[in-house]
Amino acid sequence: AQLLAAQEPGRVSRVVLVNPGPATGVPMSPAMLTLFERAITQPDERLHLLAMGLGVQPEVPLQPGLRRLHSESGNIDDRMLSESFPAWQKAWFPEALAKVRCPVLVLAGSHDPVVKTYVVVDEVVTPIRNARLQVLPSAGHNLSSEQPGAVSAAIERFRRAPAAVDSTRHGRRSAQDARRVAGSHLPEGVATGA
């Protein structure tokens, strides 16, 4: 969505990014990449990834929420997974984000162990002129499953808001404003887009 909005600004009027990977890629150790690759075809490895996204250890018996996520993960197309994981690691378009002109809502989990809030701020929100960050408290990486009501409400508010585009400024907030928006998950000196 980030790249499409940059490449086709006349065709994209709004973008919602839910726990986005940065356009610079998500650095992964060889062990983590192997885990992602095995998760494509091995349900137990997929369970480990889901648990990691929630910031918990997989338990037997599974907690109800993790059990539901695990059963839903079986509906994910293996081909989509096999193409997505390498792309997350080797994204190549950070300079394109400055070309995004439409309003962008970025949703992030306050306790995301996969893509930390400060990474989302630095690599996604700040480079996009009209990006606005909303951090969902007590949420990990699987926002749509963990807090579907909060995600839906945020998207609906964003959809109904006026679509004015501020093309005169690059929308940066002070570090103090960023910490207030993102809570204590941002280190000193980090600023976020408006």
mmCIF file of C-alpha atoms in Angstrom:
data_model
loop_
_atom_site.group_PDB
_atom_site.id
_atom_site.type_symbol
_atom_site.label_atom_id
_atom_site.label_comp_id
_atom_site.label_asym_id
_atom_site.label_seq_id
_atom_site.Cartn_x
_atom_site.Cartn_y
_atom_site.Cartn_z
ATOM 1 C CA ALA A 1 0.000 0.000 0.000
ATOM 2 C CA GLN A 2 2.880 2.364 0.808
ATOM 3 C CA LEU A 3 4.500 1.813 -2.574
ATOM 4 C CA LEU A 4 1.233 1.991 -4.520
ATOM 5 C CA ALA A 5 0.342 5.314 -2.875
ATOM 6 C CA ALA A 6 3.783 6.651 -3.835
ATOM 7 C CA GLN A 7 3.671 5.379 -7.419
ATOM 8 C CA GLU A 8 0.032 6.257 -8.142
ATOM 9 C CA PRO A 9 -0.756 9.367 -6.073
ATOM 10 C CA GLY A 10 -3.645 10.373 -8.338
ATOM 11 C CA ARG A 11 -5.366 7.023 -7.863
ATOM 12 C CA VAL A 12 -5.033 6.605 -4.094
ATOM 13 C CA SER A 13 -7.128 8.878 -1.891
ATOM 14 C CA ARG A 14 -6.387 7.367 1.558
ATOM 15 C CA VAL A 15 -4.263 4.622 3.025
ATOM 16 C CA VAL A 16 -4.559 2.658 6.254
ATOM 17 C CA LEU A 17 -1.450 0.767 7.331
ATOM 18 C CA VAL A 18 -1.997 -1.772 10.106
ATOM 19 C CA ASN A 19 1.326 -2.625 11.782
ATOM 20 C CA PRO A 20 3.224 -1.983 8.586
ATOM 21 C CA GLY A 21 6.651 -3.263 7.786
ATOM 22 C CA PRO A 22 9.003 -0.414 6.965
ATOM 23 C CA ALA A 23 9.975 0.325 3.361
ATOM 24 C CA THR A 24 13.562 -0.272 4.447
ATOM 25 C CA GLY A 25 12.764 -3.879 5.347
ATOM 26 C CA VAL A 26 12.626 -5.721 8.639
ATOM 27 C CA PRO A 27 16.065 -7.028 9.564
ATOM 28 C CA MET A 28 15.911 -10.717 10.402
ATOM 29 C CA SER A 29 18.560 -13.017 11.751
ATOM 30 C CA PRO A 30 19.169 -16.219 9.788
ATOM 31 C CA ALA A 31 17.369 -18.152 12.550
ATOM 32 C CA MET A 32 14.336 -15.851 12.350
ATOM 33 C CA LEU A 33 14.238 -16.086 8.551
ATOM 34 C CA THR A 34 14.366 -19.887 8.827
ATOM 35 C CA LEU A 35 11.456 -19.800 11.288
ATOM 36 C CA PHE A 36 9.440 -17.639 8.881
ATOM 37 C CA GLU A 37 10.230 -19.963 5.974
ATOM 38 C CA ARG A 38 9.214 -23.064 7.950
ATOM 39 C CA ALA A 39 5.998 -21.360 9.072
ATOM 40 C CA ILE A 40 4.826 -21.371 5.458
ATOM 41 C CA THR A 41 4.174 -25.100 5.548
ATOM 42 C CA GLN A 42 4.458 -26.162 9.191
ATOM 43 C CA PRO A 43 1.529 -25.249 11.476
ATOM 44 C CA ASP A 44 3.594 -25.611 14.669
ATOM 45 C CA GLU A 45 6.121 -23.061 13.403
ATOM 46 C CA ARG A 46 3.266 -20.745 12.437
ATOM 47 C CA LEU A 47 2.062 -21.010 16.027
ATOM 48 C CA HIS A 48 5.486 -19.855 17.253
ATOM 49 C CA LEU A 49 5.296 -16.818 14.944
ATOM 50 C CA LEU A 50 1.798 -15.959 16.135
ATOM 51 C CA ALA A 51 2.863 -16.265 19.747
ATOM 52 C CA MET A 52 5.908 -14.100 19.068
ATOM 53 C CA GLY A 53 3.642 -11.453 17.483
ATOM 54 C CA LEU A 54 1.596 -11.438 20.650
ATOM 55 C CA GLY A 55 4.700 -11.326 22.805
ATOM 56 C CA VAL A 56 3.861 -14.604 24.567
ATOM 57 C CA GLN A 57 5.288 -18.100 24.653
ATOM 58 C CA PRO A 58 3.105 -20.768 23.022
ATOM 59 C CA GLU A 59 1.493 -22.791 25.781
ATOM 60 C CA VAL A 60 -0.229 -26.159 25.877
ATOM 61 C CA PRO A 61 -3.141 -25.976 26.124
ATOM 62 C CA LEU A 62 -3.340 -22.845 24.011
ATOM 63 C CA GLN A 63 -4.951 -19.741 25.423
ATOM 64 C CA PRO A 64 -8.307 -19.135 23.663
ATOM 65 C CA GLY A 65 -7.083 -16.064 21.756
ATOM 66 C CA LEU A 66 -3.934 -17.782 20.543
ATOM 67 C CA ARG A 67 -5.943 -20.887 19.621
ATOM 68 C CA ARG A 68 -8.261 -18.720 17.483
ATOM 69 C CA LEU A 69 -5.333 -16.966 15.779
ATOM 70 C CA HIS A 70 -3.687 -20.312 15.108
ATOM 71 C CA SER A 71 -6.837 -21.743 13.530
ATOM 72 C CA GLU A 72 -7.263 -18.582 11.427
ATOM 73 C CA SER A 73 -3.653 -18.807 10.242
ATOM 74 C CA GLY A 74 -4.555 -22.020 8.431
ATOM 75 C CA ASN A 75 -6.652 -19.893 6.081
ATOM 76 C CA ILE A 76 -3.648 -17.870 4.920
ATOM 77 C CA ASP A 77 -2.484 -18.785 1.436
ATOM 78 C CA ASP A 78 0.954 -20.461 1.580
ATOM 79 C CA ARG A 79 2.023 -18.697 -1.638
ATOM 80 C CA MET A 80 1.233 -15.305 -0.093
ATOM 81 C CA LEU A 81 3.362 -16.220 2.909
ATOM 82 C CA SER A 82 6.246 -17.496 0.783
ATOM 83 C CA GLU A 83 6.317 -14.244 -1.206
ATOM 84 C CA SER A 84 5.728 -11.923 1.748
ATOM 85 C CA PHE A 85 8.453 -13.001 4.136
ATOM 86 C CA PRO A 86 11.403 -12.307 1.804
ATOM 87 C CA ALA A 87 9.795 -8.980 0.826
ATOM 88 C CA TRP A 88 9.578 -7.940 4.475
ATOM 89 C CA GLN A 89 13.261 -8.542 4.846
ATOM 90 C CA LYS A 90 14.387 -6.878 1.617
ATOM 91 C CA ALA A 91 12.106 -3.904 1.043
ATOM 92 C CA TRP A 92 13.679 -1.394 -1.316
ATOM 93 C CA PHE A 93 11.587 1.754 -1.563
ATOM 94 C CA PRO A 94 12.136 4.078 1.433
ATOM 95 C CA GLU A 95 12.789 7.111 -0.780
ATOM 96 C CA ALA A 96 9.397 6.642 -2.443
ATOM 97 C CA LEU A 97 7.513 7.412 0.779
ATOM 98 C CA ALA A 98 8.115 11.156 0.357
ATOM 99 C CA LYS A 99 5.935 10.966 -2.785
ATOM 100 C CA VAL A 100 2.841 9.832 -0.882
ATOM 101 C CA ARG A 101 0.378 12.748 -0.906
ATOM 102 C CA CYS A 102 -2.841 11.269 0.480
ATOM 103 C CA PRO A 103 -3.768 11.040 4.163
ATOM 104 C CA VAL A 104 -2.325 7.933 5.800
ATOM 105 C CA LEU A 105 -3.416 6.335 9.046
ATOM 106 C CA VAL A 106 -0.777 4.115 10.633
ATOM 107 C CA LEU A 107 -2.007 1.752 13.338
ATOM 108 C CA ALA A 108 0.549 0.139 15.625
ATOM 109 C CA GLY A 109 0.424 -1.997 18.744
ATOM 110 C CA SER A 110 2.024 -0.569 21.869
ATOM 111 C CA HIS A 111 3.560 -3.961 22.685
ATOM 112 C CA ASP A 112 4.479 -5.149 19.189
ATOM 113 C CA PRO A 113 7.562 -7.330 19.604
ATOM 114 C CA VAL A 114 8.016 -7.707 15.824
ATOM 115 C CA VAL A 115 8.056 -4.103 14.544
ATOM 116 C CA LYS A 116 8.697 -1.734 17.450
ATOM 117 C CA THR A 117 6.752 1.524 17.642
ATOM 118 C CA TYR A 118 9.878 3.650 17.242
ATOM 119 C CA VAL A 119 10.694 1.775 14.008
ATOM 120 C CA VAL A 120 7.188 2.500 12.693
ATOM 121 C CA VAL A 121 7.641 6.169 13.631
ATOM 122 C CA ASP A 122 11.112 6.518 12.091
ATOM 123 C CA GLU A 123 10.640 4.396 8.983
ATOM 124 C CA VAL A 124 6.939 4.756 8.117
ATOM 125 C CA VAL A 125 5.262 7.749 9.779
ATOM 126 C CA THR A 126 8.001 10.363 9.570
ATOM 127 C CA PRO A 127 8.824 9.952 5.839
ATOM 128 C CA ILE A 128 5.150 10.198 4.785
ATOM 129 C CA ARG A 129 3.965 13.784 4.593
ATOM 130 C CA ASN A 130 0.388 13.247 5.770
ATOM 131 C CA ALA A 131 0.779 10.233 8.020
ATOM 132 C CA ARG A 132 -0.889 10.041 11.404
ATOM 133 C CA LEU A 133 0.064 7.427 13.982
ATOM 134 C CA GLN A 134 -2.428 5.788 16.308
ATOM 135 C CA VAL A 135 -0.972 3.372 18.847
ATOM 136 C CA LEU A 136 -3.387 0.818 20.279
ATOM 137 C CA PRO A 137 -2.567 0.172 23.946
ATOM 138 C CA SER A 138 -1.921 -3.379 25.138
ATOM 139 C CA ALA A 139 -1.720 -4.705 21.576
ATOM 140 C CA GLY A 140 0.981 -6.744 19.892
ATOM 141 C CA HIS A 141 1.607 -7.309 16.193
ATOM 142 C CA ASN A 142 -1.716 -8.967 15.307
ATOM 143 C CA LEU A 143 -3.917 -5.899 15.723
ATOM 144 C CA SER A 144 -6.814 -7.028 13.541
ATOM 145 C CA SER A 145 -7.218 -10.198 15.577
ATOM 146 C CA GLU A 146 -6.257 -8.824 18.988
ATOM 147 C CA GLN A 147 -8.392 -5.666 18.900
ATOM 148 C CA PRO A 148 -10.743 -5.892 15.907
ATOM 149 C CA GLY A 149 -13.186 -3.372 17.360
ATOM 150 C CA ALA A 150 -10.512 -0.743 17.987
ATOM 151 C CA VAL A 151 -9.029 -1.270 14.519
ATOM 152 C CA SER A 152 -12.448 -0.999 12.860
ATOM 153 C CA ALA A 153 -13.346 2.120 14.842
ATOM 154 C CA ALA A 154 -10.049 3.821 13.971
ATOM 155 C CA ILE A 155 -10.473 3.031 10.287
ATOM 156 C CA GLU A 156 -14.061 4.246 10.302
ATOM 157 C CA ARG A 157 -13.090 7.554 11.993
ATOM 158 C CA PHE A 158 -10.307 7.996 9.438
ATOM 159 C CA ARG A 159 -12.645 7.166 6.546
ATOM 160 C CA ARG A 160 -15.206 9.743 7.690
ATOM 161 C CA ALA A 161 -12.683 12.514 8.407
ATOM 162 C CA PRO A 162 -12.197 15.274 5.837
ATOM 163 C CA ALA A 163 -9.548 14.274 3.304
ATOM 164 C CA ALA A 164 -7.644 17.546 3.322
ATOM 165 C CA VAL A 165 -4.052 17.082 2.262
ATOM 166 C CA ASP A 166 -1.396 19.321 3.764
ATOM 167 C CA SER A 167 1.155 19.706 0.986
ATOM 168 C CA THR A 168 2.982 22.621 2.600
ATOM 169 C CA ARG A 169 4.660 20.907 5.492
ATOM 170 C CA HIS A 170 6.293 17.587 6.151
ATOM 171 C CA GLY A 171 4.165 16.977 9.208
ATOM 172 C CA ARG A 172 6.624 16.435 12.053
ATOM 173 C CA ARG A 173 5.699 16.599 15.681
ATOM 174 C CA SER A 174 7.986 17.280 18.534
ATOM 175 C CA ALA A 175 9.516 14.351 20.386
ATOM 176 C CA GLN A 176 7.284 15.257 23.341
ATOM 177 C CA ASP A 177 4.152 14.985 21.148
ATOM 178 C CA ALA A 178 5.400 11.693 19.708
ATOM 179 C CA ARG A 179 5.866 10.187 23.149
ATOM 180 C CA ARG A 180 2.388 11.333 24.157
ATOM 181 C CA VAL A 181 0.912 9.657 21.039
ATOM 182 C CA ALA A 182 2.973 6.472 21.256
ATOM 183 C CA GLY A 183 3.353 6.260 25.015
ATOM 184 C CA SER A 184 6.583 5.143 26.570
ATOM 185 C CA HIS A 185 7.506 3.015 23.567
ATOM 186 C CA LEU A 186 9.542 5.757 21.923
ATOM 187 C CA PRO A 187 13.081 6.595 22.939
ATOM 188 C CA GLU A 188 14.103 10.195 23.612
ATOM 189 C CA GLY A 189 14.474 12.356 20.522
ATOM 190 C CA VAL A 190 12.053 10.444 18.264
ATOM 191 C CA ALA A 191 9.490 12.549 16.408
ATOM 192 C CA THR A 192 6.432 11.372 14.490
ATOM 193 C CA GLY A 193 4.487 12.620 11.490
ATOM 194 C CA ALA A 194 1.300 14.566 11.900
#
